[in-house]
PDB file of C-alpha atoms in Angstrom:
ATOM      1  CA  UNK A   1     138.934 131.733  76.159  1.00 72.00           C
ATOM      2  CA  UNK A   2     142.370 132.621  75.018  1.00 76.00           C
ATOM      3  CA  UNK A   3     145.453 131.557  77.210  1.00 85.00           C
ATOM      4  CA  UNK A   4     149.004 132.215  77.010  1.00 91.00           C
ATOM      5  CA  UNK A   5     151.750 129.428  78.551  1.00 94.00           C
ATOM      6  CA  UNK A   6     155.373 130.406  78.570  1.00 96.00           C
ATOM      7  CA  UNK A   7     157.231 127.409  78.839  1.00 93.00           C
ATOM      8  CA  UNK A   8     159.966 127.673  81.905  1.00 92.00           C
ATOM      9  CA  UNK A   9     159.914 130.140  84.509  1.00 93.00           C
ATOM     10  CA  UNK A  10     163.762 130.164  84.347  1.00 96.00           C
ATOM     11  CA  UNK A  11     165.916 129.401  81.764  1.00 97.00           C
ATOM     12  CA  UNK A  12     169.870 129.272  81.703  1.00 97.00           C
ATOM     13  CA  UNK A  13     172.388 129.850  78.974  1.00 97.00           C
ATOM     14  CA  UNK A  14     175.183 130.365  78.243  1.00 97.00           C
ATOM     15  CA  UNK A  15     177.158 133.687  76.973  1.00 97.00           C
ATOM     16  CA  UNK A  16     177.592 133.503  73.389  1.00 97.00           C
ATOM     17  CA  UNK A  17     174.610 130.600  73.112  1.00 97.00           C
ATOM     18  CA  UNK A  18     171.385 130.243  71.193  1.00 98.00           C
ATOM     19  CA  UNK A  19     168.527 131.988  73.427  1.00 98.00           C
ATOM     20  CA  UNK A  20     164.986 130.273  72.890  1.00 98.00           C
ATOM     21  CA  UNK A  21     162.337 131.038  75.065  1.00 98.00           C
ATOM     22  CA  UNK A  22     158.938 129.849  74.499  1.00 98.00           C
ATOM     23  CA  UNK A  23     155.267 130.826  74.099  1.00 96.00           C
ATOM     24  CA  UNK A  24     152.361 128.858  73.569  1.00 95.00           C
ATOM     25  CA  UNK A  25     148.689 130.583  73.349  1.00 92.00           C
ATOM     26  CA  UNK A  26     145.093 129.254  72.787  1.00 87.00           C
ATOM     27  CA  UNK A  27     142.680 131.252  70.844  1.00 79.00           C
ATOM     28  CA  UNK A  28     139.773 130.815  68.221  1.00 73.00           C
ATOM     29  CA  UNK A  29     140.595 133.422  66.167  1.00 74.00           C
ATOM     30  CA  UNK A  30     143.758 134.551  64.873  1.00 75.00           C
ATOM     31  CA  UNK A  31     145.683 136.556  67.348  1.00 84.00           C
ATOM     32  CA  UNK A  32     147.784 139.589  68.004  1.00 90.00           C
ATOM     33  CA  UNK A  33     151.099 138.559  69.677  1.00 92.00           C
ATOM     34  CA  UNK A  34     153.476 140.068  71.975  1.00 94.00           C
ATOM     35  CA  UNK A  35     156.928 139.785  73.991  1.00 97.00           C
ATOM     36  CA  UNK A  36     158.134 142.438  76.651  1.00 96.00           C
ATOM     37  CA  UNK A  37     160.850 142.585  78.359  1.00 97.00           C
ATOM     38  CA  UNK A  38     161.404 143.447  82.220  1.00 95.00           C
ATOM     39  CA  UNK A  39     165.055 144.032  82.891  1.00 94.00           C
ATOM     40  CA  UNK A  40     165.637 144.264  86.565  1.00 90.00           C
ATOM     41  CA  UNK A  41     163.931 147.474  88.904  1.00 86.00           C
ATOM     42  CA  UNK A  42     162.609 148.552  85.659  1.00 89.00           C
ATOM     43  CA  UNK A  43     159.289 148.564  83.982  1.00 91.00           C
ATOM     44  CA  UNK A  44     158.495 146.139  80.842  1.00 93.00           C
ATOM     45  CA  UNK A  45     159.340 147.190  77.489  1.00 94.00           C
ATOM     46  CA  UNK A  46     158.013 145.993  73.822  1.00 94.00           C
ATOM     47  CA  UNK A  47     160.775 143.901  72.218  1.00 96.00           C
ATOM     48  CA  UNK A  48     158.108 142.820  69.263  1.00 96.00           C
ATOM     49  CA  UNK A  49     155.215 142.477  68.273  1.00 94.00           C
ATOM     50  CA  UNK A  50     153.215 140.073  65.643  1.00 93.00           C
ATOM     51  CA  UNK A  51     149.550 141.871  64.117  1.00 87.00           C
ATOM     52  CA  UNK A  52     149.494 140.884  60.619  1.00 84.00           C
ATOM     53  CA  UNK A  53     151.370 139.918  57.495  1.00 86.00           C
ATOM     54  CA  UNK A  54     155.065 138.413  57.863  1.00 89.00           C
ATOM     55  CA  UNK A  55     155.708 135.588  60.380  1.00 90.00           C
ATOM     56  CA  UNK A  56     158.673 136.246  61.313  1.00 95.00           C
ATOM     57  CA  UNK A  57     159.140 139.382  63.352  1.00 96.00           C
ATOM     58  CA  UNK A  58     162.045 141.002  64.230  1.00 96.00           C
ATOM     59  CA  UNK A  59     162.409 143.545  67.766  1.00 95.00           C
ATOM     60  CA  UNK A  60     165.450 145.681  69.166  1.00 94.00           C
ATOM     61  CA  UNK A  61     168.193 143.760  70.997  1.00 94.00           C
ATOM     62  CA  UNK A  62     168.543 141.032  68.047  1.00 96.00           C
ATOM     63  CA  UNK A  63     165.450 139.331  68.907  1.00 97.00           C
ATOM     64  CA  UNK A  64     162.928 137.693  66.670  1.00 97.00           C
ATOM     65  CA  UNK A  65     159.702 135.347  66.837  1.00 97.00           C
ATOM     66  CA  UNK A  66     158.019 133.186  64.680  1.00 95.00           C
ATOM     67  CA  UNK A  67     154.137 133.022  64.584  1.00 94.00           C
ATOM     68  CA  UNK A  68     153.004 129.285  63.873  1.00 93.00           C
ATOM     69  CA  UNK A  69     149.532 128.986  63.436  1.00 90.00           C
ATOM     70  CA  UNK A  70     149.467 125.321  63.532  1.00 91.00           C
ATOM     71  CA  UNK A  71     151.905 125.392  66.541  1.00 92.00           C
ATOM     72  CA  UNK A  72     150.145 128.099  68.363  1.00 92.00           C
ATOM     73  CA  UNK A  73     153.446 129.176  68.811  1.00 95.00           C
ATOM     74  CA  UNK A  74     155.309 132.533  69.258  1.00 96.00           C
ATOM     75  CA  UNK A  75     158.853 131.479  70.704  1.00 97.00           C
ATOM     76  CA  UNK A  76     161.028 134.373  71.054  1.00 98.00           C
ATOM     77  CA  UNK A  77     165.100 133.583  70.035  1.00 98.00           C
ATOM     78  CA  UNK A  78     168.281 135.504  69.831  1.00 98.00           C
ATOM     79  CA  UNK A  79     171.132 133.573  68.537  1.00 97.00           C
ATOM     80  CA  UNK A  80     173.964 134.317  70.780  1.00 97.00           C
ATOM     81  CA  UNK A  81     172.878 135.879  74.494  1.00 97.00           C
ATOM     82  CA  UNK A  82     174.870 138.594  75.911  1.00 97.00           C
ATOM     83  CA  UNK A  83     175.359 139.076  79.976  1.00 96.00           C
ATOM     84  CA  UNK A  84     172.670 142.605  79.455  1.00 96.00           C
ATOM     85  CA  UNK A  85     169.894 140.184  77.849  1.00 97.00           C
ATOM     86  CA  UNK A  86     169.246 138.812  81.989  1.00 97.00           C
ATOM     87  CA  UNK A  87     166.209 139.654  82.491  1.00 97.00           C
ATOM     88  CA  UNK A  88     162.199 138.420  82.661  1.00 96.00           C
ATOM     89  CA  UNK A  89     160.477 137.877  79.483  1.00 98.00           C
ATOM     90  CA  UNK A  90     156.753 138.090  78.636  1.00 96.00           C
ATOM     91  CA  UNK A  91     155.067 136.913  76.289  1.00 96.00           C
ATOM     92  CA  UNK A  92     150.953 138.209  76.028  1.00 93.00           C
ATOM     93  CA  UNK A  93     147.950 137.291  73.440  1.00 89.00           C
ATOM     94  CA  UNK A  94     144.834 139.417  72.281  1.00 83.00           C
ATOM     95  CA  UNK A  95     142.602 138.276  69.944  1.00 68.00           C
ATOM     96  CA  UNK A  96     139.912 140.548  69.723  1.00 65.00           C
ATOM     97  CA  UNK A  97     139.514 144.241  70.082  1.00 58.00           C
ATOM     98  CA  UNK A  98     137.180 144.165  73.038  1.00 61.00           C
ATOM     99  CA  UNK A  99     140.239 141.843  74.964  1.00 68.00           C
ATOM    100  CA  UNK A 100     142.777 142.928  76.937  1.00 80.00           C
ATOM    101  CA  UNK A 101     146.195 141.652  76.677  1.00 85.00           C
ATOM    102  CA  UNK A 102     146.394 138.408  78.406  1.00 87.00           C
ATOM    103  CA  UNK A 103     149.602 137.837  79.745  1.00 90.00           C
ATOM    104  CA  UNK A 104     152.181 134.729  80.282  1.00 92.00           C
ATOM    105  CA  UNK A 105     153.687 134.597  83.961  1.00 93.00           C
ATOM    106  CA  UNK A 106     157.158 135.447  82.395  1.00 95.00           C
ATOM    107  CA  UNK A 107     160.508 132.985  82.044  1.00 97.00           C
ATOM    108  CA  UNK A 108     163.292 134.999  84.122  1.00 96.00           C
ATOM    109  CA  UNK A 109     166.435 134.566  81.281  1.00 97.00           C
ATOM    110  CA  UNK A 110     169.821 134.035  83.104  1.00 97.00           C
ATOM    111  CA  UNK A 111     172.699 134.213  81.381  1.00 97.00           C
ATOM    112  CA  UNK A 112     175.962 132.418  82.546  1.00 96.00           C
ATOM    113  CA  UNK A 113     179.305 134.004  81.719  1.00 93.00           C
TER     114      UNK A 113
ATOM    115  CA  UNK B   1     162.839 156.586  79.389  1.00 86.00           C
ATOM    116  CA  UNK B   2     159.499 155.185  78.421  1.00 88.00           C
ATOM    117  CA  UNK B   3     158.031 158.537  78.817  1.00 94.00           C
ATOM    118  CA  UNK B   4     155.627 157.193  81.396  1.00 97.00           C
ATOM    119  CA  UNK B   5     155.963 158.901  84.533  1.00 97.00           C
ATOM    120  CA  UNK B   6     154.345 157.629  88.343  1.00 97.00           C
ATOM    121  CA  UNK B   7     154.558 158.880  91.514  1.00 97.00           C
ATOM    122  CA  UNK B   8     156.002 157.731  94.160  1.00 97.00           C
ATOM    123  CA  UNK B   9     158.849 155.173  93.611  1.00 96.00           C
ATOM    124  CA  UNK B  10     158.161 153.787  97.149  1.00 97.00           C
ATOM    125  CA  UNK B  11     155.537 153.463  99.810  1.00 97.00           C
ATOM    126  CA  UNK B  12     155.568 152.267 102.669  1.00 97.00           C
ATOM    127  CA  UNK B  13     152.707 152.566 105.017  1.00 97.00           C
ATOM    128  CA  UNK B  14     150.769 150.091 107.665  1.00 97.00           C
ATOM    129  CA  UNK B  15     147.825 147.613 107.404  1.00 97.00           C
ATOM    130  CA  UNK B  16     144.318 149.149 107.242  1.00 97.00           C
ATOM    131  CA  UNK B  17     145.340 152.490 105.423  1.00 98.00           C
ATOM    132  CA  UNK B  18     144.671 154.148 102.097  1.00 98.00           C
ATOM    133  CA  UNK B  19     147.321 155.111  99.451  1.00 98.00           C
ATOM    134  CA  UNK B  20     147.253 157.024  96.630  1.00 98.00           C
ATOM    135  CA  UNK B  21     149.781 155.536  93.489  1.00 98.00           C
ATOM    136  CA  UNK B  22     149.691 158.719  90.792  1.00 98.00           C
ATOM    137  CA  UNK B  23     150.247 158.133  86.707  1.00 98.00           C
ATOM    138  CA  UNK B  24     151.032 160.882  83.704  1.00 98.00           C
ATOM    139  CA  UNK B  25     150.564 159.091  80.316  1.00 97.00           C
ATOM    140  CA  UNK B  26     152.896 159.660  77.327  1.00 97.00           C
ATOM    141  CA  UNK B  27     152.052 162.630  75.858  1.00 95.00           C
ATOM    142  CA  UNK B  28     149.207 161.606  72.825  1.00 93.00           C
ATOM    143  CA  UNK B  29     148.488 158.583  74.960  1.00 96.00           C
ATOM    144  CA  UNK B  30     144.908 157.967  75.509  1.00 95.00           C
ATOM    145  CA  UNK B  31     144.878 154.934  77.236  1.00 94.00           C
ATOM    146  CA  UNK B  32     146.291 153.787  80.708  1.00 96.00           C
ATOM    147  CA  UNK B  33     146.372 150.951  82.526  1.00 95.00           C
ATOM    148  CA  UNK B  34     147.263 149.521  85.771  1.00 96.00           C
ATOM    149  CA  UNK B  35     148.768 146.356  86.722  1.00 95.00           C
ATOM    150  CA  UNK B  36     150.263 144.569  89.624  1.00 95.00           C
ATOM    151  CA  UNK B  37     153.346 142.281  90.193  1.00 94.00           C
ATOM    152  CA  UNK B  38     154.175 140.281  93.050  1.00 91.00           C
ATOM    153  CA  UNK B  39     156.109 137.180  93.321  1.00 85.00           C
ATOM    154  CA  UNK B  40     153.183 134.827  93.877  1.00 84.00           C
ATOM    155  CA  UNK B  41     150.956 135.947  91.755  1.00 85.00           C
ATOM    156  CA  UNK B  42     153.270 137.236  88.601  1.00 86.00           C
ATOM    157  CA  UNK B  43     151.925 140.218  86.693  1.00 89.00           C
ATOM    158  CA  UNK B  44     148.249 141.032  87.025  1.00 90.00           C
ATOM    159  CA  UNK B  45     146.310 143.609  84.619  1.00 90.00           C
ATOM    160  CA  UNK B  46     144.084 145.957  87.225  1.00 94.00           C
ATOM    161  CA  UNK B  47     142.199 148.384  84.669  1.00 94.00           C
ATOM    162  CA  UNK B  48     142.001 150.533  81.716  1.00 94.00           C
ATOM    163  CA  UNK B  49     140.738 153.524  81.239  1.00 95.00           C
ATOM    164  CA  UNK B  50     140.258 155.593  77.933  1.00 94.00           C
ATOM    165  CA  UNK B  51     140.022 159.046  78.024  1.00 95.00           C
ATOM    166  CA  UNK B  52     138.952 159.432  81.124  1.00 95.00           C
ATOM    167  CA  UNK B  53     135.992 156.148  80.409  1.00 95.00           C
ATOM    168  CA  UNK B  54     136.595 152.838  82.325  1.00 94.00           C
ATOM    169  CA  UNK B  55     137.094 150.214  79.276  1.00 91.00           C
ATOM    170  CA  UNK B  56     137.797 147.342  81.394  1.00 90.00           C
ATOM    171  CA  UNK B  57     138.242 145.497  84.317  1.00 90.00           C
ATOM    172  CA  UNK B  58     140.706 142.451  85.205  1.00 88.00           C
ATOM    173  CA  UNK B  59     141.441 141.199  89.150  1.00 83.00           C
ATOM    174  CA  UNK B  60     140.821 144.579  90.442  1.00 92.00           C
ATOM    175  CA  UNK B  61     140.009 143.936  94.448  1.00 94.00           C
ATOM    176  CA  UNK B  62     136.957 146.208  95.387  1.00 95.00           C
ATOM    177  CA  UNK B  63     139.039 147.843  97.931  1.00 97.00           C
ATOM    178  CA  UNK B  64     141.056 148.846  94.646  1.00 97.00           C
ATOM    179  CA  UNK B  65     139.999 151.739  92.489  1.00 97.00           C
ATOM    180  CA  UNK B  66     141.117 153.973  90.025  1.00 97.00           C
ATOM    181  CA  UNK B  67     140.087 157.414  87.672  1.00 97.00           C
ATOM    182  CA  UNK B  68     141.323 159.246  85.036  1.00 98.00           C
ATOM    183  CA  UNK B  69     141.237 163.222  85.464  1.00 97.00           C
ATOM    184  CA  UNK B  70     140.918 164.974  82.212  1.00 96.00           C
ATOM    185  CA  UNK B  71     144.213 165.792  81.598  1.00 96.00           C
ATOM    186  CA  UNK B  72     144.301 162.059  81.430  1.00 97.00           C
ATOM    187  CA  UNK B  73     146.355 161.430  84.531  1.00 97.00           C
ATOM    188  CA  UNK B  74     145.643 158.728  86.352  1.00 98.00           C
ATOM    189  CA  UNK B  75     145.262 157.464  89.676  1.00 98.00           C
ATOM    190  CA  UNK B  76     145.356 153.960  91.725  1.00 98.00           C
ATOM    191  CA  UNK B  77     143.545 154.515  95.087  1.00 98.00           C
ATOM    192  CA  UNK B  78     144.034 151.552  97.514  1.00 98.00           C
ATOM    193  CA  UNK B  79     142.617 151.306 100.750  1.00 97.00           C
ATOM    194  CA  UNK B  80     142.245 149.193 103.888  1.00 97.00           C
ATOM    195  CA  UNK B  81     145.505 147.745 103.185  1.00 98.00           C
ATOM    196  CA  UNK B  82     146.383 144.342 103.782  1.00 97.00           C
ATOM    197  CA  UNK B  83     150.005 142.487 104.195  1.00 96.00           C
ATOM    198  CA  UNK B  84     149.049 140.540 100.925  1.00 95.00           C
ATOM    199  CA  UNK B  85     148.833 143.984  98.944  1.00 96.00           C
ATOM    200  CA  UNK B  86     152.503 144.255  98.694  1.00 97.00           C
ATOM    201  CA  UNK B  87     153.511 144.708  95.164  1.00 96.00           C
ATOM    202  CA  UNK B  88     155.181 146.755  92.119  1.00 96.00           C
ATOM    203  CA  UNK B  89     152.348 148.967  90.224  1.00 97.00           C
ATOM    204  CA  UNK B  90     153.134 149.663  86.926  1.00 96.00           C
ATOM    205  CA  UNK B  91     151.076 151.751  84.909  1.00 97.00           C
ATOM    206  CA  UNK B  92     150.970 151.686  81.340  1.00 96.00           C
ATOM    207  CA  UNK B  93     149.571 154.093  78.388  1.00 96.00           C
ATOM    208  CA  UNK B  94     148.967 153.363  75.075  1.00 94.00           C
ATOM    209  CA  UNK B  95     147.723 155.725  72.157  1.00 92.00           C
ATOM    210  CA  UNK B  96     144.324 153.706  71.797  1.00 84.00           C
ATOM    211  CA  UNK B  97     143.669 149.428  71.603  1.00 81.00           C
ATOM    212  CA  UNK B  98     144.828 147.470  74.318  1.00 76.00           C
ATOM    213  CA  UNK B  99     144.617 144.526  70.975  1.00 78.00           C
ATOM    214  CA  UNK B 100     147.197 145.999  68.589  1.00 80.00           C
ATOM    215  CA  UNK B 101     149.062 149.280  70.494  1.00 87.00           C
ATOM    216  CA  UNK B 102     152.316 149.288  72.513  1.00 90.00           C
ATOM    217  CA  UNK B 103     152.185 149.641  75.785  1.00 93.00           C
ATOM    218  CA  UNK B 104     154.101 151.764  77.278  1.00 95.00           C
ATOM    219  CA  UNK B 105     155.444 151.359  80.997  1.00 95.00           C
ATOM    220  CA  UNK B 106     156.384 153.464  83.858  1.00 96.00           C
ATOM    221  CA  UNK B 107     159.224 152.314  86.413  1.00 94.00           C
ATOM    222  CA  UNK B 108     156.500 151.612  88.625  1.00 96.00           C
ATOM    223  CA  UNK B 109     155.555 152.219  92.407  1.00 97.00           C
ATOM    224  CA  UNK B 110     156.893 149.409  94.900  1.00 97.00           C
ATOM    225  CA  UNK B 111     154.451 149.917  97.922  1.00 97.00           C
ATOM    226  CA  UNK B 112     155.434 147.840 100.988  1.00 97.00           C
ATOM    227  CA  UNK B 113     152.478 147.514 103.489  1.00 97.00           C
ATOM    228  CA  UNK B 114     153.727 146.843 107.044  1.00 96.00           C
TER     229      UNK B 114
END
């Protein structure tokens, strides 16, 4: 069964500092990979996505992630955080076409001036 | 504007009654789906439908259910509400595969149950 763990339910940084928020998944079979964003009293948005072909993905807002196979790993980073990146990041699997997504429970990003 | 629309942005009703949480797709979208968030239990995928065909089902109570009309609207039906169903609905559309497509999500429906 796949599984997604996000690493931190809160994590704090600093203005200007490197963001790195992390995302481990199980699956057997190579997977599709995905980070959202929820910025407050909104609804989640896609900030990139990883299907096939390059590792290293880039999204809007100056984020990117790095799909490691032999990690399992699809940490999410932005090297310098601005006050508008606070917000709740998720990251969510699929790895087949009959699965939903299957979702992290999110690592709220706080940003300190 | 994710081009996602629901209806409405709050309810607020007692325990023990039915609600009705409303959801237009983006245009082209074929897909929708319906989650919950609440504080204890994060973000929970409800359902998915596909052109107006059930594709799957994740925590979905039984007092929970949900269609899609053929304009491909779609609606969240809730009933004999409980303290406990407190949450943000989102709903979500995509064009097709719930694997590989963006989703797409509305600002949601925050229903307080009294």
């Amino acid at each position: 069964a796949q599984s997604v763990t996000q690493l931190g339910s809160h994590v704090s940084v600093s203005e200007g500092a490197l963001v790195l928020l992390r995302c481990n998944y199980s699956s057997s079979v190579p997977p599709y990979l995905f980070w959202y964003v929820q910025y407050p009293n909104q609804g989640l948005q896609l900030l990139l996505k990883y299907t096939t072909g390059a590792t290293l993905v880039k999204g809007i807002n100056g984020f990117e992630a790095e799909f490691k196979k032999s990690e399992t790993s699809f940490h999410l980073t932005k090297p310098s955080a601005h006050m508008s990146d606070a917000a709740e990041y998720f990251c969510a699997v699929s790895a087949d076409s009959n699965y939903q997504l299957i979702w992290g429970a999110g690592t709220k990003l706080i940003i300190k001036p | 504007d994710s081009g996602v629309t629901q209806t409405p942005k709050h309810l607020i009703t007692a325990t023990g009654q039915r609600v009705t949480l409303r959801c237009s797709p983006r245009s082209g979208d074929l897909s929708v789906y319906w989650y919950q968030q609440s504080l204890d239990q994060g973000l929970q995928f409800l359902i998915h439908y596909y052109n107006g065909e059930e594709r799957a089902k994740g925590n979905i109570l039984e007092r929970f259910s949900a269609q899609q009309f053929p304009d491909l609207h779609s609606e969240l039906n809730l009933s004999s509400l409980e303290l406990g169903d407190s949450a943000l609905y989102f709903c979500a559309s995509s064009v097709d595969s719930p694997h590989t497509d963006t989703q797409y999500f509305g600002p949601g429906t925050r229903l307080t149950v009294l």
